Coordinates of C-alpha atoms and ligand atoms in Angstrom, one line a residue:
M1 CA 57.0 114.8 103.6
I2 CA 58.2 118.2 104.6
A3 CA 56.3 121.4 104.2
N4 CA 58.7 123.0 101.9
P5 CA 60.6 120.6 99.7
A6 CA 62.5 123.5 98.1
T7 CA 64.6 123.6 101.2
K8 CA 65.7 120.1 100.6
Y9 CA 65.6 119.4 96.8
A10 CA 67.0 121.7 94.1
P11 CA 65.4 121.7 90.7
F12 CA 67.8 120.8 87.8
A13 CA 69.0 123.9 86.0
P14 CA 67.8 124.1 82.4
I15 CA 70.4 123.7 79.6
A16 CA 71.3 126.8 77.6
L17 CA 70.5 125.5 74.1
A18 CA 68.4 128.2 72.6
D19 CA 68.3 126.7 69.1
R20 CA 67.6 123.2 70.1
Q21 CA 66.4 121.1 67.1
W22 CA 65.1 117.9 68.8
P23 CA 61.6 119.0 69.7
S24 CA 60.6 119.2 66.0
R25 CA 62.3 115.9 64.9
T26 CA 60.6 112.5 64.5
I27 CA 62.2 109.2 64.9
T28 CA 62.4 107.5 61.5
Q29 CA 64.6 104.5 62.2
A30 CA 65.3 102.0 65.0
P31 CA 68.4 102.8 67.0
I32 CA 71.2 100.2 67.6
W33 CA 70.0 98.3 70.6
L34 CA 72.1 97.0 73.4
S35 CA 70.6 94.7 75.9
T36 CA 72.0 95.1 79.3
D37 CA 69.7 92.5 80.8
L38 CA 72.6 90.2 81.6
R39 CA 74.6 93.0 83.3
D40 CA 72.7 96.0 84.7
G41 CA 69.5 93.9 84.8
N42 CA 71.3 91.0 86.5
Q43 CA 73.1 93.2 89.0
A44 CA 69.7 94.4 90.2
L45 CA 68.2 91.0 91.0
F46 CA 67.7 89.7 94.6
E47 CA 69.2 86.5 93.3
P48 CA 71.5 87.1 90.3
M49 CA 70.9 84.6 87.4
N50 CA 72.8 81.4 87.4
A51 CA 74.6 80.1 84.4
E52 CA 71.5 78.3 83.0
R53 CA 69.2 81.3 83.3
K54 CA 71.8 83.6 81.8
M55 CA 72.2 81.2 78.9
S56 CA 68.4 81.0 78.2
L57 CA 68.0 84.8 78.4
F58 CA 71.1 85.2 76.1
M59 CA 69.5 82.8 73.6
E60 CA 66.2 84.7 73.8
L61 CA 67.9 88.1 73.3
V62 CA 69.6 86.7 70.2
R63 CA 66.3 85.3 69.0
I64 CA 64.6 88.6 69.5
G65 CA 67.3 90.2 67.3
F66 CA 69.7 92.1 69.6
K67 CA 73.0 92.5 67.8
Q68 CA 74.9 93.9 70.8
I69 CA 74.5 92.2 74.2
E70 CA 76.3 93.2 77.4
V71 CA 76.9 89.8 78.9
G72 CA 78.2 90.6 82.3
F73 CA 80.8 92.1 84.6
P74 CA 83.3 89.2 84.5
A75 CA 85.9 90.9 86.6
A76 CA 83.4 91.2 89.5
S77 CA 81.9 87.8 89.4
Q78 CA 83.2 84.3 88.7
T79 CA 79.7 83.3 87.4
D80 CA 79.9 86.1 84.8
F81 CA 83.5 85.2 83.9
D82 CA 82.6 81.5 83.4
F83 CA 79.5 82.5 81.5
V84 CA 81.5 84.7 79.0
R85 CA 84.0 81.9 78.6
R86 CA 81.3 79.4 77.9
L87 CA 79.7 81.7 75.3
I88 CA 83.0 81.9 73.4
E89 CA 84.1 78.3 73.9
E90 CA 80.8 76.8 73.0
K91 CA 80.5 79.1 70.0
R92 CA 77.1 80.4 71.1
I93 CA 77.6 83.9 69.7
P94 CA 76.2 84.3 66.2
D95 CA 78.3 86.0 63.6
D96 CA 76.2 89.1 63.6
V97 CA 76.1 89.5 67.4
T98 CA 78.8 91.3 69.4
I99 CA 79.2 90.8 73.1
M100 CA 80.2 93.5 75.6
V101 CA 81.8 93.2 79.0
M102 CA 81.8 96.0 81.6
T103 CA 84.7 97.0 83.8
Q104 CA 85.5 99.7 86.3
S105 CA 88.6 101.8 85.7
R106 CA 91.1 99.7 87.5
E107 CA 94.0 97.9 85.9
D108 CA 93.4 94.5 87.5
L109 CA 89.7 94.6 86.5
I110 CA 90.5 95.7 83.0
A111 CA 93.0 92.9 82.5
R112 CA 90.5 90.3 83.8
S113 CA 87.8 91.6 81.5
V114 CA 90.1 91.3 78.5
E115 CA 91.0 87.8 79.6
A116 CA 87.3 86.9 79.8
V117 CA 86.7 87.7 76.1
Q118 CA 89.9 86.2 74.7
G119 CA 89.2 84.3 71.5
A120 CA 85.9 86.2 70.7
P121 CA 86.0 87.5 67.1
R122 CA 84.6 90.8 68.2
A123 CA 84.2 92.4 71.7
I124 CA 83.2 95.7 73.2
V125 CA 84.9 96.6 76.4
H126 CA 82.8 99.0 78.4
L127 CA 84.9 101.2 80.7
Y128 CA 83.3 103.7 83.0
N129 CA 84.0 106.1 85.8
A130 CA 81.7 108.6 87.7
T131 CA 82.1 112.2 86.7
A132 CA 79.4 114.2 88.5
P133 CA 80.3 116.7 91.3
A134 CA 78.7 114.8 94.1
W135 CA 80.7 111.6 93.2
R136 CA 83.9 113.5 92.6
R137 CA 83.6 115.2 95.9
I138 CA 81.9 112.7 98.2
V139 CA 82.8 109.3 96.8
F140 CA 86.2 109.6 95.2
G141 CA 87.7 112.9 96.5
M142 CA 89.0 113.7 93.0
S143 CA 89.4 117.0 91.1
V144 CA 88.4 117.3 87.4
P145 CA 92.0 117.0 86.2
Q146 CA 92.4 113.9 88.3
V147 CA 89.3 112.4 86.7
M148 CA 90.8 113.1 83.3
D149 CA 94.1 111.5 84.3
L150 CA 92.2 108.4 85.5
I151 CA 90.5 108.1 82.2
R152 CA 93.6 108.6 80.1
H153 CA 95.5 106.1 82.2
H154 CA 92.9 103.3 82.0
V155 CA 91.9 103.8 78.4
G156 CA 95.6 103.7 77.6
Y157 CA 96.1 100.5 79.6
L158 CA 93.1 98.9 77.8
K159 CA 94.5 100.0 74.4
R160 CA 97.9 98.4 75.1
L161 CA 96.3 95.1 76.2
T162 CA 93.9 94.9 73.3
D163 CA 96.5 96.0 70.7
A164 CA 98.4 92.9 71.7
Q165 CA 95.5 90.7 70.7
P166 CA 94.7 91.7 67.1
A167 CA 92.8 88.5 66.4
T168 CA 89.8 90.1 68.2
Q169 CA 88.2 93.2 66.7
W170 CA 88.0 95.5 69.8
T171 CA 85.7 98.4 70.4
L172 CA 85.9 100.8 73.3
Q173 CA 82.7 101.9 75.0
Y174 CA 83.3 104.7 77.4
S175 CA 80.6 105.9 79.8
P176 CA 80.9 109.0 81.9
E177 CA 78.8 107.4 84.7
T178 CA 76.3 109.9 86.3
F179 CA 76.4 111.9 83.0
S180 CA 73.0 113.5 83.5
A181 CA 74.2 115.1 86.8
T182 CA 77.6 116.1 85.4
E183 CA 78.5 119.6 84.0
L184 CA 78.4 119.3 80.2
D185 CA 81.9 120.6 79.7
V186 CA 83.3 118.1 82.2
S187 CA 81.4 115.2 80.4
L188 CA 82.7 116.4 77.0
Q189 CA 86.2 116.6 78.4
A190 CA 86.0 113.1 79.8
C191 CA 84.6 111.7 76.5
H192 CA 87.3 113.5 74.5
T193 CA 90.0 112.2 76.8
A194 CA 88.8 108.6 76.2
I195 CA 88.3 109.1 72.4
E196 CA 91.7 110.7 71.9
T197 CA 93.5 108.1 74.0
W198 CA 91.9 105.2 72.2
G199 CA 92.4 106.9 68.8
A200 CA 89.0 106.9 67.2
G201 CA 89.1 107.1 63.4
P202 CA 88.0 105.2 60.3
G203 CA 87.3 101.6 61.1
R204 CA 87.9 102.3 64.8
E205 CA 84.7 103.7 66.2
V206 CA 84.2 104.5 69.8
I207 CA 80.9 104.1 71.6
I208 CA 80.2 107.1 73.9
N209 CA 77.4 106.0 76.2
L210 CA 75.7 108.7 78.2
P211 CA 73.6 107.5 81.1
T212 CA 71.0 108.9 83.4
T213 CA 72.6 106.8 86.1
V214 CA 70.0 108.4 88.3
E215 CA 67.2 110.1 86.5
N216 CA 67.2 113.6 87.9
A217 CA 65.3 116.0 85.6
T218 CA 62.5 116.1 83.1
A219 CA 63.1 114.2 79.9
N220 CA 63.5 117.4 77.8
V221 CA 66.6 118.3 79.9
F222 CA 68.2 115.0 79.0
A223 CA 67.4 115.6 75.4
D224 CA 69.1 119.0 75.6
Q225 CA 72.1 117.4 77.1
I226 CA 72.3 114.8 74.3
E227 CA 71.8 117.4 71.6
W228 CA 74.6 119.5 73.1
M229 CA 77.0 116.5 73.2
H230 CA 76.0 115.4 69.7
R231 CA 77.0 118.9 68.4
H232 CA 80.3 119.1 70.3
L233 CA 81.7 115.5 70.1
V234 CA 84.7 115.1 67.7
P235 CA 85.2 113.2 65.5
R236 CA 81.4 112.7 65.5
Q237 CA 81.4 110.5 62.4
H238 CA 83.6 107.9 64.2
I239 CA 81.5 108.0 67.4
V240 CA 78.4 106.0 68.1
L241 CA 76.4 108.1 70.4
S242 CA 74.6 105.9 72.9
V243 CA 72.2 106.6 75.8
H244 CA 71.6 104.5 78.9
P245 CA 68.5 105.9 80.6
H246 CA 67.3 104.7 84.0
N247 CA 63.8 105.3 85.2
D248 CA 63.9 106.9 88.6
R249 CA 61.3 109.5 87.6
G250 CA 59.3 107.1 85.5
T251 CA 60.3 108.8 82.4
G252 CA 63.1 106.5 81.1
V253 CA 61.1 105.8 77.9
A254 CA 60.5 109.5 77.2
A255 CA 64.1 110.3 77.9
A256 CA 65.3 107.7 75.4
E257 CA 62.9 108.8 72.7
F258 CA 63.8 112.5 73.1
A259 CA 67.5 111.5 73.1
M260 CA 67.0 109.7 69.8
M261 CA 65.4 112.8 68.4
A262 CA 68.4 114.8 69.8
G263 CA 71.0 112.7 68.0
A264 CA 71.5 109.4 69.9
D265 CA 72.3 106.4 67.6
R266 CA 72.1 103.7 70.1
V267 CA 70.0 102.8 73.2
E268 CA 70.9 100.5 76.1
G269 CA 68.2 99.0 78.2
C270 CA 66.5 95.9 79.6
L271 CA 63.4 93.9 78.7
F272 CA 60.3 95.1 80.6
G273 CA 62.4 97.8 82.4
N274 CA 64.3 95.5 84.7
G275 CA 67.4 97.1 86.3
E276 CA 68.7 99.0 89.3
R277 CA 66.2 100.8 91.5
C278 CA 63.3 101.7 89.2
G279 CA 64.9 99.9 86.3
N280 CA 66.7 100.6 83.0
V281 CA 64.7 101.9 80.2
D282 CA 62.2 99.3 79.0
I283 CA 63.3 98.2 75.5
V284 CA 60.0 96.4 74.8
T285 CA 58.0 99.6 75.3
L286 CA 60.5 101.7 73.3
A287 CA 60.5 99.2 70.5
L288 CA 56.8 98.9 70.3
N289 CA 56.3 102.6 70.6
L290 CA 58.4 102.8 67.4
Y291 CA 56.3 100.1 65.8
T292 CA 53.0 101.9 66.4
Q293 CA 54.5 104.9 64.7
G294 CA 55.2 102.8 61.6
V295 CA 58.9 102.3 62.2
H296 CA 60.1 98.7 62.4
P297 CA 62.1 98.3 65.6
Q298 CA 64.2 95.4 64.2
L299 CA 63.4 93.4 67.2
D300 CA 60.9 90.5 67.1
F301 CA 58.1 90.8 69.7
S302 CA 55.6 88.9 67.6
D303 CA 55.1 86.5 70.5
I304 CA 55.3 89.0 73.4
T305 CA 53.8 86.6 75.9
A306 CA 56.6 84.1 75.3
V307 CA 59.2 86.8 75.7
A308 CA 57.6 87.9 79.0
R309 CA 57.5 84.3 80.3
V310 CA 61.2 83.8 79.5
A311 CA 62.1 87.1 81.2
E312 CA 60.0 86.2 84.2
E313 CA 61.6 82.8 84.5
C314 CA 65.1 84.1 84.3
T315 CA 64.7 87.1 86.5
S316 CA 61.9 85.9 88.9
I317 CA 60.3 89.4 88.4
P318 CA 56.8 89.3 87.2
V319 CA 55.7 91.5 84.3
H320 CA 53.0 93.8 85.6
P321 CA 49.6 93.0 84.2
R322 CA 49.3 96.6 83.0
H323 CA 52.8 96.7 81.5
P324 CA 52.5 98.6 78.1
Y325 CA 52.0 96.1 75.3
A326 CA 52.9 93.0 77.3
G327 CA 50.8 93.0 80.5
D328 CA 48.1 90.3 80.7
L329 CA 45.4 93.0 81.0
V330 CA 46.4 95.5 78.3
F331 CA 44.2 94.1 75.6
T332 CA 41.3 93.7 78.0
A333 CA 38.5 96.3 78.1
F334 CA 36.2 96.1 81.2
S335 CA 34.4 99.4 80.6
G336 CA 31.2 99.1 78.6
S337 CA 31.8 102.2 76.5
H338 CA 35.3 100.9 75.6
Q339 CA 34.0 97.5 74.8
D340 CA 31.3 99.0 72.6
A341 CA 33.9 101.1 70.7
I342 CA 36.3 98.2 70.3
K343 CA 33.6 96.0 68.9
K344 CA 32.7 98.7 66.4
G345 CA 36.3 99.2 65.6
F346 CA 37.0 95.6 64.9
A347 CA 33.9 95.5 62.6
A348 CA 35.0 98.6 60.7
Q349 CA 38.7 97.8 60.5
D350 CA 39.9 97.3 56.9
P351 CA 42.4 94.4 57.0
N352 CA 44.7 96.2 54.6
G353 CA 44.2 99.7 56.0
L354 CA 45.8 101.7 58.8
W355 CA 45.0 100.5 62.2
E356 CA 42.2 102.5 63.9
V357 CA 40.5 100.4 66.4
P358 CA 39.5 102.7 69.3
Y359 CA 41.3 102.2 72.6
L360 CA 43.7 99.7 71.1
P361 CA 47.0 101.4 70.1
I362 CA 48.3 98.3 68.5
D363 CA 46.7 95.2 66.9
P364 CA 47.0 92.5 69.5
A365 CA 47.6 90.0 66.7
D366 CA 50.9 91.7 65.9
L367 CA 52.2 90.7 69.3
G368 CA 50.8 87.1 69.1
R369 CA 47.9 88.0 71.4
T370 CA 44.5 86.8 70.5
Y371 CA 41.2 88.6 70.6
D372 CA 40.0 86.2 73.2
S373 CA 41.1 88.4 75.9
V374 CA 40.1 91.6 74.4
I375 CA 36.6 91.7 75.8
R376 CA 35.8 90.7 79.3
V377 CA 32.6 91.3 81.1
N378 CA 32.1 92.4 84.7
S379 CA 29.6 94.7 86.4
Q380 CA 31.2 97.7 84.8
S381 CA 30.7 96.4 81.3
G382 CA 28.1 97.4 78.8
K383 CA 26.2 95.9 75.9
G384 CA 29.1 96.2 73.5
G385 CA 31.3 93.6 75.1
I386 CA 28.4 91.2 75.7
A387 CA 27.3 91.5 72.1
F388 CA 30.8 91.0 70.9
L389 CA 31.2 87.8 72.8
L390 CA 27.9 86.4 71.7
E391 CA 28.5 87.2 68.1
R392 CA 32.1 85.9 68.1
E393 CA 31.5 82.7 70.1
R394 CA 27.9 81.8 69.1
G395 CA 27.2 83.7 65.9
V396 CA 24.3 85.4 67.6
V397 CA 23.8 89.0 66.4
M398 CA 21.4 90.8 68.7
P399 CA 19.4 93.8 67.5
R400 CA 20.5 96.9 69.3
R401 CA 17.5 97.2 71.7
M402 CA 18.0 93.6 72.6
Q403 CA 21.6 94.3 73.5
V404 CA 20.4 97.0 75.9
E405 CA 17.9 94.6 77.4
F406 CA 20.3 91.7 77.8
S407 CA 23.1 93.8 79.2
A408 CA 20.8 94.7 82.1
V409 CA 20.3 90.9 82.7
V410 CA 24.1 90.3 82.6
Q411 CA 24.7 93.3 84.9
R412 CA 22.3 92.0 87.5
Q413 CA 24.1 88.7 87.5
T414 CA 27.6 90.2 87.7
D415 CA 26.5 92.7 90.4
A416 CA 25.1 89.8 92.4
S417 CA 28.1 87.5 91.9
E418 CA 30.7 90.4 92.1
T419 CA 32.7 88.5 89.6
E420 CA 33.6 88.6 85.9
I421 CA 31.5 86.5 83.6
N422 CA 32.9 84.6 80.7
G423 CA 31.6 83.8 77.2
S424 CA 30.1 80.4 78.2
E425 CA 28.3 81.9 81.2
I426 CA 26.9 84.7 79.0
W427 CA 25.6 82.1 76.6
A428 CA 24.0 80.1 79.4
L429 CA 22.4 83.3 80.7
F430 CA 21.2 84.1 77.1
Q431 CA 19.6 80.7 76.8
Q432 CA 18.0 80.9 80.2
T433 CA 16.6 84.4 79.4
Y434 CA 15.5 84.0 75.8
L435 CA 15.0 80.4 74.8
R436 CA 11.8 80.1 76.8
G437 CA 8.8 77.8 76.4
T438 CA 10.7 74.6 75.4
A439 CA 9.0 71.3 76.2
G440 CA 11.2 70.6 79.2
S441 CA 10.9 74.1 80.7
S442 CA 8.8 75.3 83.6
D443 CA 7.2 78.1 81.6
A444 CA 3.5 78.7 81.4
I445 CA 3.3 78.0 77.7
R446 CA 5.4 75.1 76.4
Y447 CA 5.9 74.1 72.8
H448 CA 5.7 70.4 71.8
G449 CA 5.0 70.7 68.1
H450 CA 3.0 72.3 65.3
K451 CA 1.3 71.6 62.0
L452 CA 0.9 74.1 59.2
D453 CA -2.0 73.7 56.8
E454 CA -1.4 73.6 53.1
S455 CA -1.8 77.4 52.6
G456 CA 0.7 78.1 55.3
Q457 CA -1.8 80.5 56.9
G458 CA -3.4 78.1 59.4
I459 CA -1.5 76.6 62.2
E460 CA -2.2 74.0 64.9
L461 CA 0.0 74.2 67.9
D462 CA 0.6 71.4 70.3
L463 CA 1.2 73.2 73.7
S464 CA 1.2 72.7 77.4
I465 CA -0.6 75.7 78.9
A466 CA -0.5 76.0 82.6
G467 CA 0.4 72.4 82.8
Q468 CA -2.4 71.2 80.5
R469 CA -1.5 69.6 77.1
Q470 CA -3.7 71.1 74.4
Q471 CA -4.0 71.8 70.7
V472 CA -4.8 75.4 69.7
R473 CA -5.4 76.7 66.3
G474 CA -4.9 80.1 64.6
H475 CA -4.7 81.9 61.3
G476 CA -2.6 84.7 59.9
N477 CA -0.6 85.8 56.9
G478 CA 2.3 83.6 58.0
P479 CA 3.4 81.3 60.8
I480 CA 4.2 84.1 63.2
A481 CA 0.9 85.9 62.9
A482 CA -0.9 82.5 63.0
T483 CA 1.0 81.6 66.2
V484 CA 0.0 84.9 67.8
D485 CA -3.6 84.2 66.8
A486 CA -3.5 80.7 68.2
L487 CA -2.1 81.9 71.6
G488 CA -5.1 84.1 72.0
L489 CA -3.1 86.8 73.7
P490 CA -3.1 90.6 73.1
L491 CA 0.4 90.2 71.7
R492 CA 1.8 92.7 69.1
V493 CA 4.9 91.6 67.2
D494 CA 7.1 94.7 66.5
S495 CA 10.1 93.1 64.8
Y496 CA 11.4 89.8 63.6
E497 CA 14.8 88.7 62.6
E498 CA 16.2 85.4 61.5
R499 CA 19.7 84.2 60.8
A500 CA 21.7 81.0 60.5
T501 CA 24.2 80.1 63.2
G502 CA 26.9 77.4 62.6
S503 CA 27.3 75.7 59.3
G504 CA 26.7 72.3 57.6
A505 CA 24.9 69.7 59.8
D506 CA 25.3 72.0 62.8
A507 CA 23.5 74.9 61.1
Q508 CA 20.6 76.2 63.2
A509 CA 18.1 78.9 62.4
L510 CA 17.9 81.6 65.1
A511 CA 14.7 83.6 65.2
I512 CA 14.4 86.8 67.3
V513 CA 11.0 88.3 67.9
E514 CA 10.4 91.6 69.6
A515 CA 6.8 92.0 70.9
A516 CA 4.6 93.9 73.3
L517 CA 1.7 92.6 75.4
D518 CA -1.2 94.7 76.4
G519 CA -1.1 95.6 80.0
V520 CA 2.7 95.1 80.2
A521 CA 5.0 98.1 80.1
G522 CA 7.6 98.1 77.4
A523 CA 8.5 95.5 74.8
G524 CA 10.6 92.4 75.1
F525 CA 12.5 89.8 73.1
G526 CA 12.1 86.1 72.6
V527 CA 14.4 83.7 70.7
G528 CA 13.8 80.4 69.0
M529 CA 16.5 78.0 67.8
S530 CA 15.9 75.0 65.6
H531 CA 17.1 73.3 62.4
N532 CA 13.8 74.4 61.0
I533 CA 13.2 78.1 60.5
V534 CA 9.4 77.9 61.0
T535 CA 9.9 76.0 64.3
A536 CA 12.4 78.6 65.4
S537 CA 10.0 81.5 64.6
I538 CA 7.1 79.8 66.5
Q539 CA 9.4 79.2 69.5
A540 CA 10.5 82.8 69.4
V541 CA 6.9 84.0 69.7
I542 CA 6.1 81.5 72.5
S543 CA 9.3 82.6 74.3
V544 CA 8.5 86.3 74.2
A545 CA 4.9 85.5 75.2
N546 CA 6.1 83.7 78.3
R547 CA 8.5 86.5 79.2
L548 CA 5.9 89.2 78.8
Q549 CA 3.2 87.2 80.6
A550 CA 5.6 86.7 83.5
R551 CA 5.9 90.5 83.8
R552 CA 2.1 91.0 83.8
Q553 CA 0.1 91.6 86.9
P554 CA -2.1 88.5 87.8
S555 CA -5.3 90.5 87.2
H556 CA -4.4 90.8 83.5
S557 CA -3.9 87.1 82.8
G558 CA -5.4 86.1 79.6
A559 CA -5.8 82.8 77.7
A560 CA -2.5 81.5 78.5
T561 CA -2.3 81.9 82.3
A562 CA -0.3 80.9 85.3
A563 CA 2.9 82.1 83.9
T564 CA 6.0 81.3 85.9
A565 CA 7.9 84.2 87.2
D566 CA 10.6 85.6 84.8
T567 CA 13.5 86.1 87.2
T568 CA 15.9 87.0 84.5
A569 CA 14.2 89.7 82.5
Ligands
KIV1 O1 73.7 103.5 85.0 C1 74.8 103.6 84.7 O2 75.4 104.7 84.8 C2 75.6 102.5 84.3 C3 76.9 102.8 83.7 C4 77.9 101.8 84.1 C5 76.8 103.0 82.2 O3 75.1 101.4 84.3
ZN2 ZN1 72.9 101.6 84.5

């Protein structure tokens, strides 16, 4: 990079449009969309699409709902010519879809393009020529009057050819290529030359398509240019004002949105922003931006993943994992605070209300994405995501303090493994951490069975303590208190929760006990799971006793001794 870029790059001069209206407008309806995936998008591929790929992308564009599709540059490529013929001869073009073919301003190319679309009920012929000073001077060596002669001559030629084929309903699209770098009065003159030569009027609309062939200024400058053209084009009511933004500055979407606010009726672009250099404007993002403002885009992206896969197969260009709305990772929250907020948002979301789940600008379900991928857990994640997964996949609702405790356990695991952890692994870790003291475990106190006396206040526990099978008895005002008493430990139960998980024959009671043990800092949780709620409660007490004992210094060992080390809590 050079020290002073101002010696090499000139800023784009602002447009004199003091009373511009577009900044205070909002977009209230979808534009007419034109997909140029099969032309501009195709031209930009390492390996242009073959006939089969073109056909499957064409069918997908039709399925999505495009009513205008630029199907190729038939005068420049035999594949494109044959493809257009095939569309027409095999009657692949639905009645409500119009195809467009592009041609440079040369008689032989115009004639070949018209030949390509012969027999189509409707066709748009897209004629273009470059108008900006650098192209006039460096590329073509033409003055402004010569450019106007070129347009007049070639639009006139196209008019004569198409007038001779009245069975097709013909529309002219004229693009002053490099519009965004052209003086506005020259662009206007070029467009008026095309419009007058073609003879725009009732039932004979002309599409004036204004490209940022190379994006060269901030998006507001383009909006000013469009508003200026919108005000000056005549006869405006018979002109469809179209824009064709590229994305060299990464602001193609903003430019298109501002242009719609400034008077554009139609937008040309490609799926996922494919196209020359940094791409054409991304129609998926534009359309879904509209959708999230409450405006239906009239395009169907309800299975966005399927659309992405078709586009990838046809173009061999992968959709970036963080592509707006469509990327594999865009409905995935790794950060703990985000996960927490999303979890709360899902819980609070009124199914019939306005969407307001934090961090998710759109309901993934509207795009055919499931919530499965919403929460993923790695070492950056917090309690929210973990709790969400356990609740959704296992029906386990952890009390808040337990969420904090367990998230530290998960974090130790993910820090050590340096990988993500999925729902089943979290569940395994949960069981290993909290379902302690079962008969087959290696814990100090293991539960084999119990008997309650008739009053429900006396209990006999069948346990293994430090490897020795024994029966211990206790009393209390319920099974939990009686179990604590039977264990003979200075254990204080602080909270108890129970709930059912699963349903029918699979239903299990889940008991969660929070307790503290004298001589052990802090409290801890234990869980019991059983078809019987009393059994689950007793197991939860034994579990937390094991966990707290394992944290205790050896000198404090009480009745139930020789605890095994708790490596997970
Ligand atoms: O980017 C461009 O200027 C074009 C024109 C031919 C419209 O693709
Ligand atoms: Zn283009």
